[in-house]
Tab-separated table of C-alpha atoms in Angstrom:
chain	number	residue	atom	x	y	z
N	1	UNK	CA	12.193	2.469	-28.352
N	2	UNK	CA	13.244	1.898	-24.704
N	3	UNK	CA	10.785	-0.217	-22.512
N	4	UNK	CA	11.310	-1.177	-18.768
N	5	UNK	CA	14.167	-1.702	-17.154
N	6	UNK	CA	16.019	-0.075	-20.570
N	7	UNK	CA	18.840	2.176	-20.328
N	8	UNK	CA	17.083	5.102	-21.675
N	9	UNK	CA	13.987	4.161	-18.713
N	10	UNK	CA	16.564	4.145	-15.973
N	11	UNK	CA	18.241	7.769	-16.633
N	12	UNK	CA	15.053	9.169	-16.904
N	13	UNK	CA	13.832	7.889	-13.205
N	14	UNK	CA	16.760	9.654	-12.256
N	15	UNK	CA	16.501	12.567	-14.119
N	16	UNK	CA	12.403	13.221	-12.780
N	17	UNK	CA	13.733	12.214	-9.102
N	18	UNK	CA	16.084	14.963	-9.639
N	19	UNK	CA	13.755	17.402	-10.705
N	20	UNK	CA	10.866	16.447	-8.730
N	21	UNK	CA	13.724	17.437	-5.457
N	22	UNK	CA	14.430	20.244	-6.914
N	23	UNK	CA	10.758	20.771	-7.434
N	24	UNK	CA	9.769	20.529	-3.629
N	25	UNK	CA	13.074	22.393	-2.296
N	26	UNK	CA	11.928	25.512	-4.762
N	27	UNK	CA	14.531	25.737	-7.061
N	28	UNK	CA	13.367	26.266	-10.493
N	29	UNK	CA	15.096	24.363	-13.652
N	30	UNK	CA	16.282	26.629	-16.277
N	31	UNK	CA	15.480	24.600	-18.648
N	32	UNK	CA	11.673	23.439	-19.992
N	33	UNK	CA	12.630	19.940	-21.120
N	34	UNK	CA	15.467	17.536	-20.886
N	35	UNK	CA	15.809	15.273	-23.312
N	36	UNK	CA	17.451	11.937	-23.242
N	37	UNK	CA	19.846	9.828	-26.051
N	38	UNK	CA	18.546	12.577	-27.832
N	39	UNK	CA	14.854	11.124	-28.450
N	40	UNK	CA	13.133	11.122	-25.375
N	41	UNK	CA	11.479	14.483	-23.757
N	42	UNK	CA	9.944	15.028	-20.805
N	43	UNK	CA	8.243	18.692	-20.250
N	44	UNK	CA	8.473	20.033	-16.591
N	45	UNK	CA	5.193	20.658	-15.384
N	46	UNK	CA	4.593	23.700	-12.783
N	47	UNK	CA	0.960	24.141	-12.693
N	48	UNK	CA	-1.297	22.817	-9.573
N	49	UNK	CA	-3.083	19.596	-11.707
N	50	UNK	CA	0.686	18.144	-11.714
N	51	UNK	CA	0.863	18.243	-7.825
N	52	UNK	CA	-2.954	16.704	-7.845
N	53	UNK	CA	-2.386	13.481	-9.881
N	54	UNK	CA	0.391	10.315	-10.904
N	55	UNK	CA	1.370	9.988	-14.111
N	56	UNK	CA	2.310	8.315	-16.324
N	57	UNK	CA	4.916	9.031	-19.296
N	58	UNK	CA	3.886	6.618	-22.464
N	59	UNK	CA	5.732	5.823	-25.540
N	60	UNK	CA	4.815	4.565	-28.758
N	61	UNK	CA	6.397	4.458	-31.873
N	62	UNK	CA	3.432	6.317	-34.010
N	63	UNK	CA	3.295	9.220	-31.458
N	64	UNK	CA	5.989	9.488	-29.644
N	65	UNK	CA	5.814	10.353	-25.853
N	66	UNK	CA	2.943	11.742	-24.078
N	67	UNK	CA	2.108	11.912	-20.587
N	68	UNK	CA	-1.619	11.192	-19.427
N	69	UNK	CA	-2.826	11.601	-15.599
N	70	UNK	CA	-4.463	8.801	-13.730
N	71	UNK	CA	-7.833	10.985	-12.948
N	72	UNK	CA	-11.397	10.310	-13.403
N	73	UNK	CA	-10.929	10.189	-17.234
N	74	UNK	CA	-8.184	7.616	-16.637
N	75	UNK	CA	-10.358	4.380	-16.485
N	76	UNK	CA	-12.673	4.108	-19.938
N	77	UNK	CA	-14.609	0.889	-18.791
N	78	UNK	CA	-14.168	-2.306	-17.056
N	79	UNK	CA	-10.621	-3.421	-17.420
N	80	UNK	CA	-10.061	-0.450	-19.849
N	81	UNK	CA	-8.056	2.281	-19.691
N	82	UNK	CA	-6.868	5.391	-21.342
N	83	UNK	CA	-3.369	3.707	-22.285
N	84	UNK	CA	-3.401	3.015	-25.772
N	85	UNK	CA	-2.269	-1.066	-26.832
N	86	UNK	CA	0.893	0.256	-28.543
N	87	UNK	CA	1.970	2.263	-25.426
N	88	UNK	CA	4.921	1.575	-23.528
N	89	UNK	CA	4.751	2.712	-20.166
N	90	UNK	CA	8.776	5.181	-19.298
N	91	UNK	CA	7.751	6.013	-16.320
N	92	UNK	CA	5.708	6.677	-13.421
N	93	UNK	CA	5.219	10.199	-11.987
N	94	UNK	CA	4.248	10.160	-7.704
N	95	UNK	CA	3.736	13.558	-6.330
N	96	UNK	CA	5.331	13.964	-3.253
N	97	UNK	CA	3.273	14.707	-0.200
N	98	UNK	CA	2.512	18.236	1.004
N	99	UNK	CA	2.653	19.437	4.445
N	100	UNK	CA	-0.451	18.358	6.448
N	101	UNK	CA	-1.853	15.958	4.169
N	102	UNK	CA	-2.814	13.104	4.951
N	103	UNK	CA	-3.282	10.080	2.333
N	104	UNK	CA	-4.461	6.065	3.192
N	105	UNK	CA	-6.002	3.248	1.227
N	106	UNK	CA	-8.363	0.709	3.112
N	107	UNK	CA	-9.110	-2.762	1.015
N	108	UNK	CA	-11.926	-4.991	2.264
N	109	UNK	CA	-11.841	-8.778	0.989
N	110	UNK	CA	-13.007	-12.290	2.125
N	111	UNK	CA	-9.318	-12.829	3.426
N	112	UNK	CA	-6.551	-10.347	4.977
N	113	UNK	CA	-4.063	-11.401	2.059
N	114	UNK	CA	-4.024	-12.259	-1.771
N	115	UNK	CA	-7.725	-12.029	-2.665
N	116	UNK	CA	-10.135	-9.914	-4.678
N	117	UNK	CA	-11.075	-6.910	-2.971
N	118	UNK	CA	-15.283	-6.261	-1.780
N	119	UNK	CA	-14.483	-2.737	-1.932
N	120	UNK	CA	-11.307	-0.498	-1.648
N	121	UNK	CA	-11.042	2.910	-1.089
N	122	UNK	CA	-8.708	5.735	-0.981
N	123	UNK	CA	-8.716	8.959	0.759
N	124	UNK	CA	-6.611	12.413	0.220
N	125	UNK	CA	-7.434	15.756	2.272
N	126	UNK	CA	-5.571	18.376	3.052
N	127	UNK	CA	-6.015	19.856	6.434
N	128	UNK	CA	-5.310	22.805	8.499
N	129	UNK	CA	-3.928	21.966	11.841
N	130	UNK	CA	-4.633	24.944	13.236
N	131	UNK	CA	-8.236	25.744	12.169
N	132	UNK	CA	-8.833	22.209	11.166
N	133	UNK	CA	-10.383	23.739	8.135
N	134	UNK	CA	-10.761	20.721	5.475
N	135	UNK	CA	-8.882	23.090	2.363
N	136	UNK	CA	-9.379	20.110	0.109
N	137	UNK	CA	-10.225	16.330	-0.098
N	138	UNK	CA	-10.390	13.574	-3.075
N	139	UNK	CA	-12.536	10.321	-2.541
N	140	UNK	CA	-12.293	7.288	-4.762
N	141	UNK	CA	-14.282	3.837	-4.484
N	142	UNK	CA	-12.912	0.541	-6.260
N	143	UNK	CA	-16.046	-2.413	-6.445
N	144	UNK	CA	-18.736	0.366	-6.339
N	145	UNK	CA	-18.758	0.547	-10.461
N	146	UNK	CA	-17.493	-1.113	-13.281
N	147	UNK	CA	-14.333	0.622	-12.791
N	148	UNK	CA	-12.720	3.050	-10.044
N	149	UNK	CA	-15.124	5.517	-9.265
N	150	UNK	CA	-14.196	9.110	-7.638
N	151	UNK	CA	-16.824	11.021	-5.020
N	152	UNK	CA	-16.856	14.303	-7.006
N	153	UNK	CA	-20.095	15.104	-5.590
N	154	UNK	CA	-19.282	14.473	-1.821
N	155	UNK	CA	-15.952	15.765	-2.258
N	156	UNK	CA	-17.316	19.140	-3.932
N	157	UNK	CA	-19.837	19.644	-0.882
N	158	UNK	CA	-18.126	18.339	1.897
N	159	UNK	CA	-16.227	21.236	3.386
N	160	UNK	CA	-15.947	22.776	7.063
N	161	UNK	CA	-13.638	22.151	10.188
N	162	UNK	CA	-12.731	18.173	10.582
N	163	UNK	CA	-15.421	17.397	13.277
N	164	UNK	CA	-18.435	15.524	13.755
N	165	UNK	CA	-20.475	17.578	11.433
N	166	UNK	CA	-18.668	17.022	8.941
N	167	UNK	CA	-17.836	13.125	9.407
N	168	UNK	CA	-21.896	13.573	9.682
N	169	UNK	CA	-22.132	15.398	5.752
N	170	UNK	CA	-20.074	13.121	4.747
N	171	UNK	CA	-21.608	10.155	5.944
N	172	UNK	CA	-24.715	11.617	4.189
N	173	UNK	CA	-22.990	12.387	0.867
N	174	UNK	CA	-21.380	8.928	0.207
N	175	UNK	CA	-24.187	7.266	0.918
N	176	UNK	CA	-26.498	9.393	-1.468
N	177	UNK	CA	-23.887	8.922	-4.283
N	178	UNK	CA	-22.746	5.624	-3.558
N	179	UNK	CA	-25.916	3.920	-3.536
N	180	UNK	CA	-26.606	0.440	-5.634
N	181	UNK	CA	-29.636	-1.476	-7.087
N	182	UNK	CA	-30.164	-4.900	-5.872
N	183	UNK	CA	-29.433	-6.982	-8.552
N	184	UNK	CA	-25.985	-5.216	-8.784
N	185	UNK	CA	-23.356	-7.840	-10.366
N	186	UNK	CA	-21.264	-8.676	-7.877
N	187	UNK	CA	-23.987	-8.756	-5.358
N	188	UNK	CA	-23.767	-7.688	-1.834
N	189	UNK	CA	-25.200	-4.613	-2.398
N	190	UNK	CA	-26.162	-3.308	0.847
N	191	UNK	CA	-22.844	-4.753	2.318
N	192	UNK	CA	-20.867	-2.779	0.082
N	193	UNK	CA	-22.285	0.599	0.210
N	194	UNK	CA	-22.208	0.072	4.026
N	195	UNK	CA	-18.071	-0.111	3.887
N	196	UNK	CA	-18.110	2.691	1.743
N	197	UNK	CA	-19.456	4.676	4.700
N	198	UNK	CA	-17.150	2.634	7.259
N	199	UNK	CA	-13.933	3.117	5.887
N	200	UNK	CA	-14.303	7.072	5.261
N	201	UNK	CA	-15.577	6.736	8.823
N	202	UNK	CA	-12.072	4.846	9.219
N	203	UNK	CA	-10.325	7.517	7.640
N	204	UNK	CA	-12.193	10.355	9.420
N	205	UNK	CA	-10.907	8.660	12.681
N	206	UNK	CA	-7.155	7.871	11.570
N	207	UNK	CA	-7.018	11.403	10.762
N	208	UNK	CA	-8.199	12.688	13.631
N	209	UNK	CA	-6.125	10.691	15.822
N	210	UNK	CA	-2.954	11.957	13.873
N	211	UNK	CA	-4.348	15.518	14.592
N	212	UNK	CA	-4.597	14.351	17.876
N	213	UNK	CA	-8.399	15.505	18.082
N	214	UNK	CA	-11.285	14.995	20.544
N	215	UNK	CA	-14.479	17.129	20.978
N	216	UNK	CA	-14.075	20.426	23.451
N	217	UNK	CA	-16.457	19.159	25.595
N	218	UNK	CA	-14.552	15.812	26.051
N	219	UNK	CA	-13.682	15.156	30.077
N	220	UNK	CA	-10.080	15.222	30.495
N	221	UNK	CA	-10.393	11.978	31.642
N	222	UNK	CA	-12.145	10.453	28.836
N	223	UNK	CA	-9.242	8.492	26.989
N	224	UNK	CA	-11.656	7.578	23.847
N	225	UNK	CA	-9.607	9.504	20.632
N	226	UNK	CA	-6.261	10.480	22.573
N	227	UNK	CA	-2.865	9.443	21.624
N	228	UNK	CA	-2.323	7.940	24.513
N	229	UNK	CA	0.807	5.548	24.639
N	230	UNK	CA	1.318	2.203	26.131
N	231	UNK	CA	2.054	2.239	29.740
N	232	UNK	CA	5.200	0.192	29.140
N	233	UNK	CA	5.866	1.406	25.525
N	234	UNK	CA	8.759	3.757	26.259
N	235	UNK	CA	10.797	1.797	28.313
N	236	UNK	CA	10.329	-0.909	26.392
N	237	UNK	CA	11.880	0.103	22.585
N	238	UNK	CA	14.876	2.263	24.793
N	239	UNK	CA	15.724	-0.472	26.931
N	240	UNK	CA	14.866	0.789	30.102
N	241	UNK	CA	12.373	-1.895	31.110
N	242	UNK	CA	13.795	-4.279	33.373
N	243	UNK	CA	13.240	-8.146	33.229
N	244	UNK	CA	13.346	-10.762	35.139
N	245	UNK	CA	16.867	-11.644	33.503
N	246	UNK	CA	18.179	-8.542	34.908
N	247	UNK	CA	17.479	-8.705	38.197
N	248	UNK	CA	21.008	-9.325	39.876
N	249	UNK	CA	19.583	-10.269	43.978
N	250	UNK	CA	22.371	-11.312	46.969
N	251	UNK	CA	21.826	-15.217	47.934
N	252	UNK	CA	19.557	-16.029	45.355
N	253	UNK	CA	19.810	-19.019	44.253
N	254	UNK	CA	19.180	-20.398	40.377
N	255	UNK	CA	17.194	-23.283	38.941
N	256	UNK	CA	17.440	-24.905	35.514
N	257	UNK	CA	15.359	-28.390	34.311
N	258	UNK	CA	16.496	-31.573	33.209
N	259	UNK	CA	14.424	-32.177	30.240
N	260	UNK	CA	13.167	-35.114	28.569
N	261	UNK	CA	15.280	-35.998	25.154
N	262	UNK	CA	12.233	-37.982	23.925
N	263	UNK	CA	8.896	-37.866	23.247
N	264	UNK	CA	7.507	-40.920	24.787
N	265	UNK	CA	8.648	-43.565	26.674
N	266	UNK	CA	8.999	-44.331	30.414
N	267	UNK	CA	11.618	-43.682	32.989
N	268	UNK	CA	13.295	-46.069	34.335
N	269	UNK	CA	16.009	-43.813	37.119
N	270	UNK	CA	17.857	-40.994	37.216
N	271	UNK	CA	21.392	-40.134	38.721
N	272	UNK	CA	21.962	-36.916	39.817
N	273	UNK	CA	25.056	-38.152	41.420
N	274	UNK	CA	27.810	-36.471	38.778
N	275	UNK	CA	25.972	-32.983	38.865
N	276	UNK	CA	25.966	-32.627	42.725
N	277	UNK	CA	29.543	-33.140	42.328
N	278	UNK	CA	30.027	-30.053	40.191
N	279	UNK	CA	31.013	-26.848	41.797
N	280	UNK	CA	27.886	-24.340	42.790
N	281	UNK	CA	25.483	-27.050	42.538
N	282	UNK	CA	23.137	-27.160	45.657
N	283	UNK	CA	20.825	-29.741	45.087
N	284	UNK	CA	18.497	-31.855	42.849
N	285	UNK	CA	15.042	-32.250	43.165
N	286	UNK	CA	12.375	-34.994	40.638
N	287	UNK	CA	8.640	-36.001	41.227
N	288	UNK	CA	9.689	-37.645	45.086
N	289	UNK	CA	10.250	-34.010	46.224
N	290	UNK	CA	7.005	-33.298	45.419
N	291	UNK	CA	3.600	-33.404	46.979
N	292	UNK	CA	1.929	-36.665	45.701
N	293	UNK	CA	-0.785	-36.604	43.175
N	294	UNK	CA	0.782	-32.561	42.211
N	295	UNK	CA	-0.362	-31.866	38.625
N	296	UNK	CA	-0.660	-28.342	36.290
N	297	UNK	CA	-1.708	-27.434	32.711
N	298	UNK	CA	-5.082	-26.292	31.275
N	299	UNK	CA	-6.305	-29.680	32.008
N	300	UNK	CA	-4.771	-30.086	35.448
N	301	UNK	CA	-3.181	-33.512	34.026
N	302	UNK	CA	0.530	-32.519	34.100
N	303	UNK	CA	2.826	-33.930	36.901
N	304	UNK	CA	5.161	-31.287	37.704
N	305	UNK	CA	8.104	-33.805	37.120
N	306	UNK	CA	8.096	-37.411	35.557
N	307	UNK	CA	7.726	-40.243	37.616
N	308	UNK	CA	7.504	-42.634	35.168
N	309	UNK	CA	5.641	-41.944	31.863
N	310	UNK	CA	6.806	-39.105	29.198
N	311	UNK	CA	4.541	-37.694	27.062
N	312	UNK	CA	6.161	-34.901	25.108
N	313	UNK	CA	9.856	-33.658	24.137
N	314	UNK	CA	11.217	-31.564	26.722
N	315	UNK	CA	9.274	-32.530	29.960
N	316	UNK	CA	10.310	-31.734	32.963
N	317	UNK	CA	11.988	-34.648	34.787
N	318	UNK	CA	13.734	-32.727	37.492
N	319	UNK	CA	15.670	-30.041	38.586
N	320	UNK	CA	19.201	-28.544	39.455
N	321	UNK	CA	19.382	-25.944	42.378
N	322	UNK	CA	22.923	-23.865	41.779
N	323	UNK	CA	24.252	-20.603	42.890
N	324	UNK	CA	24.153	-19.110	39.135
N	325	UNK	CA	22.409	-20.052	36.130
N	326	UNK	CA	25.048	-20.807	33.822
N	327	UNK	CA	25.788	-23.429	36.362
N	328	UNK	CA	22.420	-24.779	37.322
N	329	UNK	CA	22.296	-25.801	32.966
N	330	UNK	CA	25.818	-26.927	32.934
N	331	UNK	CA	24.797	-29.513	35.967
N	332	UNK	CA	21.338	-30.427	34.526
N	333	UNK	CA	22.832	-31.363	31.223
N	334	UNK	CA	25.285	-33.927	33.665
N	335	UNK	CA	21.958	-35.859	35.271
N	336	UNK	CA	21.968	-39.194	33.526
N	337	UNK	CA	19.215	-40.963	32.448
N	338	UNK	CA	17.971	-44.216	31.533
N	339	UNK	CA	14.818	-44.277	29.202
N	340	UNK	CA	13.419	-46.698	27.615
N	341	UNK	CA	11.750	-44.764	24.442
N	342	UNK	CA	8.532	-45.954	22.870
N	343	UNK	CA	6.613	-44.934	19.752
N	344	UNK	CA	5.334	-40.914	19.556
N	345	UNK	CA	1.783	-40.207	18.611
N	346	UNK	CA	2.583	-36.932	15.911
N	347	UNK	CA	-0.989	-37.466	14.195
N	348	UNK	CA	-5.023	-37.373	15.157
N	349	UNK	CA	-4.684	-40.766	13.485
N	350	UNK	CA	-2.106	-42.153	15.985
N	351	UNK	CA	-3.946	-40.553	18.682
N	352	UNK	CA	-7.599	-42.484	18.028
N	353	UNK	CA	-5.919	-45.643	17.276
N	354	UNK	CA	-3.938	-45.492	20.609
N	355	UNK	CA	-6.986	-44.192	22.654
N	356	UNK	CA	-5.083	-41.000	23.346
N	357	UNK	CA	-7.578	-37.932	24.368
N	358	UNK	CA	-6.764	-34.239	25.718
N	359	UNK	CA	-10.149	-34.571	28.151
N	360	UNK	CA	-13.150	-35.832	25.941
N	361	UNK	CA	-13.456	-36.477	22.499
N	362	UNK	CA	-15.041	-33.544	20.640
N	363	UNK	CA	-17.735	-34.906	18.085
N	364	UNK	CA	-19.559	-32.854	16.075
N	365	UNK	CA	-23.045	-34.645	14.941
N	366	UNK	CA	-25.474	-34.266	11.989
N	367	UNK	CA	-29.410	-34.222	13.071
N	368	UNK	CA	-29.127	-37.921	12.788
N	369	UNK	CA	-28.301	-38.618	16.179
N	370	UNK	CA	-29.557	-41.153	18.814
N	371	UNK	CA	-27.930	-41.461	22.072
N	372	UNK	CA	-24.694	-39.913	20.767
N	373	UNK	CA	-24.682	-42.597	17.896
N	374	UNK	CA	-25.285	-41.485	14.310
N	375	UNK	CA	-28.759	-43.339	13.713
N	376	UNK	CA	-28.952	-45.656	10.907
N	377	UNK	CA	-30.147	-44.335	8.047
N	378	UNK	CA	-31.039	-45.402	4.699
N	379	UNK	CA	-29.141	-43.196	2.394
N	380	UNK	CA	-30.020	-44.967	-1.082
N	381	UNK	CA	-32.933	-42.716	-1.276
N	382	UNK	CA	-30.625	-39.625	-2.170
N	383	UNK	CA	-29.535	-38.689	-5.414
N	384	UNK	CA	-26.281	-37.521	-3.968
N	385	UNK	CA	-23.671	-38.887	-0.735
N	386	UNK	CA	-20.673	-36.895	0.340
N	387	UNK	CA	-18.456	-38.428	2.831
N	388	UNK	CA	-14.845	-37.540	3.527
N	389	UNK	CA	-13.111	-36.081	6.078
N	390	UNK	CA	-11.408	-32.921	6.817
N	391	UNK	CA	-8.569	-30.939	8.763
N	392	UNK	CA	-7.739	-28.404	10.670
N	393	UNK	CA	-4.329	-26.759	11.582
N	394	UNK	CA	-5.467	-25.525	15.154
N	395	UNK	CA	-4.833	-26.971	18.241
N	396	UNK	CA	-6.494	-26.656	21.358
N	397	UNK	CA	-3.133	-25.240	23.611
N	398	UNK	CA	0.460	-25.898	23.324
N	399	UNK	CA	3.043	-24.408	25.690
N	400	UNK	CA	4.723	-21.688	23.565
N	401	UNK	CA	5.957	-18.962	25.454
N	402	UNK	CA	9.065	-19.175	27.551
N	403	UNK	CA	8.276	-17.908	31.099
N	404	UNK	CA	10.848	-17.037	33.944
N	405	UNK	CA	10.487	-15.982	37.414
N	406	UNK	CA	12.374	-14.929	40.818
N	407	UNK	CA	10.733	-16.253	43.915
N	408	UNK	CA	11.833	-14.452	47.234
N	409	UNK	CA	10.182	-16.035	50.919
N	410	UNK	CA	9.214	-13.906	53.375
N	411	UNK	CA	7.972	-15.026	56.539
N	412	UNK	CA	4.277	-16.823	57.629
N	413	UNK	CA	5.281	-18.651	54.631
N	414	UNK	CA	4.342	-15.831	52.346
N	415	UNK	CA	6.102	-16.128	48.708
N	416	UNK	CA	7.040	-12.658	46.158
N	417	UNK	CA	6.903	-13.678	43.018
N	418	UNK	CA	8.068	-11.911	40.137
N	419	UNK	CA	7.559	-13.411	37.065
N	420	UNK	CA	7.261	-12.671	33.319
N	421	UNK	CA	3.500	-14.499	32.258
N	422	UNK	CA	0.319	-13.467	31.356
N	423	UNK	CA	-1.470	-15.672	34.173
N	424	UNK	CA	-1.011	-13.981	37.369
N	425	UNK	CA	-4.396	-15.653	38.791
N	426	UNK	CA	-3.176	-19.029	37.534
N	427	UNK	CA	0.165	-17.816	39.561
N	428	UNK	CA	-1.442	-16.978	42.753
N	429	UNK	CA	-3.964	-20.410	42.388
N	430	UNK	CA	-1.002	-22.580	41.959
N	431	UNK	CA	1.131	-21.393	45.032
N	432	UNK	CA	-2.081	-21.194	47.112
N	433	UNK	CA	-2.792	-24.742	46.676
């Protein structure tokens, strides 16, 4: 008998894909079975419950092959199902979609990824785009019963144009056959027959933005339910958008930094001397060139360049002025250095040991405070102590995003700036001051 991944197995996916083309392109097989290495059979089904359901095709040694839809009669009881123990499974049978239908699963769990689903559920209608006459619809709950549960009742009422009186009856419907006691295992039993209601209201709303739908009486202007697409989207996936990187201006001249190799230590000089030399190169400017005292960051504790103490990999130390960029990194990578490097704090540890703080310590505090001390305390009255520690992988800012910009002067000392961030204000602060 052929299992998985067994010869006999893989001919017949490609027989049913065959068939199941042939099948939506309306051409008709002439024959009613086709049967491979001569023992294995599969019927063609034409009628509508084939187009409604998966199958599967089973296999077992006693019986021989059958084929069984995953409906409501699928699931027996919890962790059951209709497959028998000496089944094989040959071969799974996916309808393909039909025109203007519209199919989604929604899974709500503790976490985004790899965990138990709260509730799941899945949602299949069939939809006239012209009328928006609902012309059919299937509803099925997971963690609302011992096993996968279907909305036969809502789904056999629920009928009408896809609107808001029928989100309404809907609404209405799941929540009258949906509804769970309060000592329901699992618990949570108001919280989960409230996302039954908010993903078909999830559904309801996917849908209608697909059919591009918003109530006649809806302003024009009222963007709430309109495909409407991202001011930059288009020119951004053809191509079209220009960046600062493609700006090509006459007499502009280019900057790149000369960057810190370490992570902490001081600096002792620097000698520009060999890059000024270079073709192109204009000029070099550190922390002298700067106003005194000049500092940036979230924390406003960043000197533009390094005077003397580094801090991180990468700072900013000082900077070649060139008439292209390729040249400007070329000369910046020719400033020499002299450093003297000194031990990096990496770790929280390193950090409270060396008396190293982004602002003020944060300290969170039990009850048992007194002037920001924890009180003393006599804990030998307690059956039980827990004391440990514990860690967190977030930080409070680190500079991620690359950032470039073109600065043209203009006169009364009045600066265009063009640049790719996020904080314009922080822009506009920085120049101001």
């Amino acid at each position: 008998m052929d299992g998985f991944g067994s010869k006999g197995s893989s001919k017949l996916s490609v027989v049913i894909n065959v068939l199941m083309a042939q099948r939506q392109a309306g051409i008709s097989s002439q024959q009613d079975e086709v049967v491979l290495d001569n023992h294995f059979a599969v019927e063609l089904l034409e009628n509508e419950h084939y187009c409604k359901f998966i199958q599967v095709i089973l296999e077992s040694e006693e019986r021989g092959v059958r084929r069984l839809a995953i409906d409501e009669h699928f699931f027996l009881s919890y962790r059951k199902s209709a497959i028998e123990t000496d089944e094989v499974v040959k071969a799974i049978l996916i309808p393909f979609t039909r025109e203007n239908q519209f199919f989604n699963v929604y899974k709500q769990a503790q976490r985004r990824e790899d965990d138990v689903a709260i509730v799941t559920g899945a949602f299949n209608a069939v939809i006239d785009p012209k009328t928006l006459v609902l012309q059919e619809m299937r509803i099925a709950f997971g963690g609302m019963a011992p096993t996968t549960k279907l909305a036969s009742n809502t789904v056999q009422q629920l009928q009408g144009k896809w609107n808001q009186s029928l989100l309404d009856e809907g609404l209405e419907l799941i929540a009258n056959e949906f509804s769970l006691p309060p000592g329901v295992p699992g618990g949570m039993a108001r919280y989960r027959q409230a996302l039954t209601l908010s993903l078909f209201l999830k559904f309801f709303l996917d849908v209608a933005n697909r059919l591009n739908q918003v109530p006649v009486d809806q302003p024009p202007h009222d963007p709430v339910g309109r495909a409407i697409p991202h001011v930059s989207g288009v020119k951004h996936v053809t191509g079209e958008a220009i960046y600062c990187g493609d700006m090509q201006l006459s007499d502009c001249l280019h900057m790149a930094f000369v960057m810190s190799p370490i992570a902490s230590g001081t600096l002792e000089f620097v000698d520009p001397s060999d890059a000024l030399e270079m073709d192109g190169v204009v000029d070099f400017i550190g922390a002298s060139d700067v106003p005194e005292g000049a500092k940036i960051g979230h924390m406003n504790d960043t000197p533009i360049f390094v005077k003397d103490k580094i801090t991180y990999h990468g700072q900013p130390i000082g900077a070649i002025i060139a008439v292209d960029h390729e040249t400007a990194r070329r000369a910046a990578n020719a400033v020499k250095l002299k450093l003297n490097r000194e031990k990096a704090i990496i770790s929280i540890e390193d950090a409270i040991e060396s008396d190293s703080y982004l602002g003020r310590p944060l300290a969170i505090h039990s009850s048992l405070l007194e002037n920001d001390l924890v009180a003393e305390h006599e804990w030998s009255g307690y059956d039980h102590v827990v004391e440990g520690e514990i860690r967190t992988g977030g930080q409070e800012h680190f500079y991620l995003e690359t950032s470039n910009c073109i600065v043209i002067p203009h006169e009364d000392d009045e600066m265009e700036i063009i640049i790719s961030t996020q904080g314009i204000t922080g822009v506009q602060v920085l120049k101001a001051s």
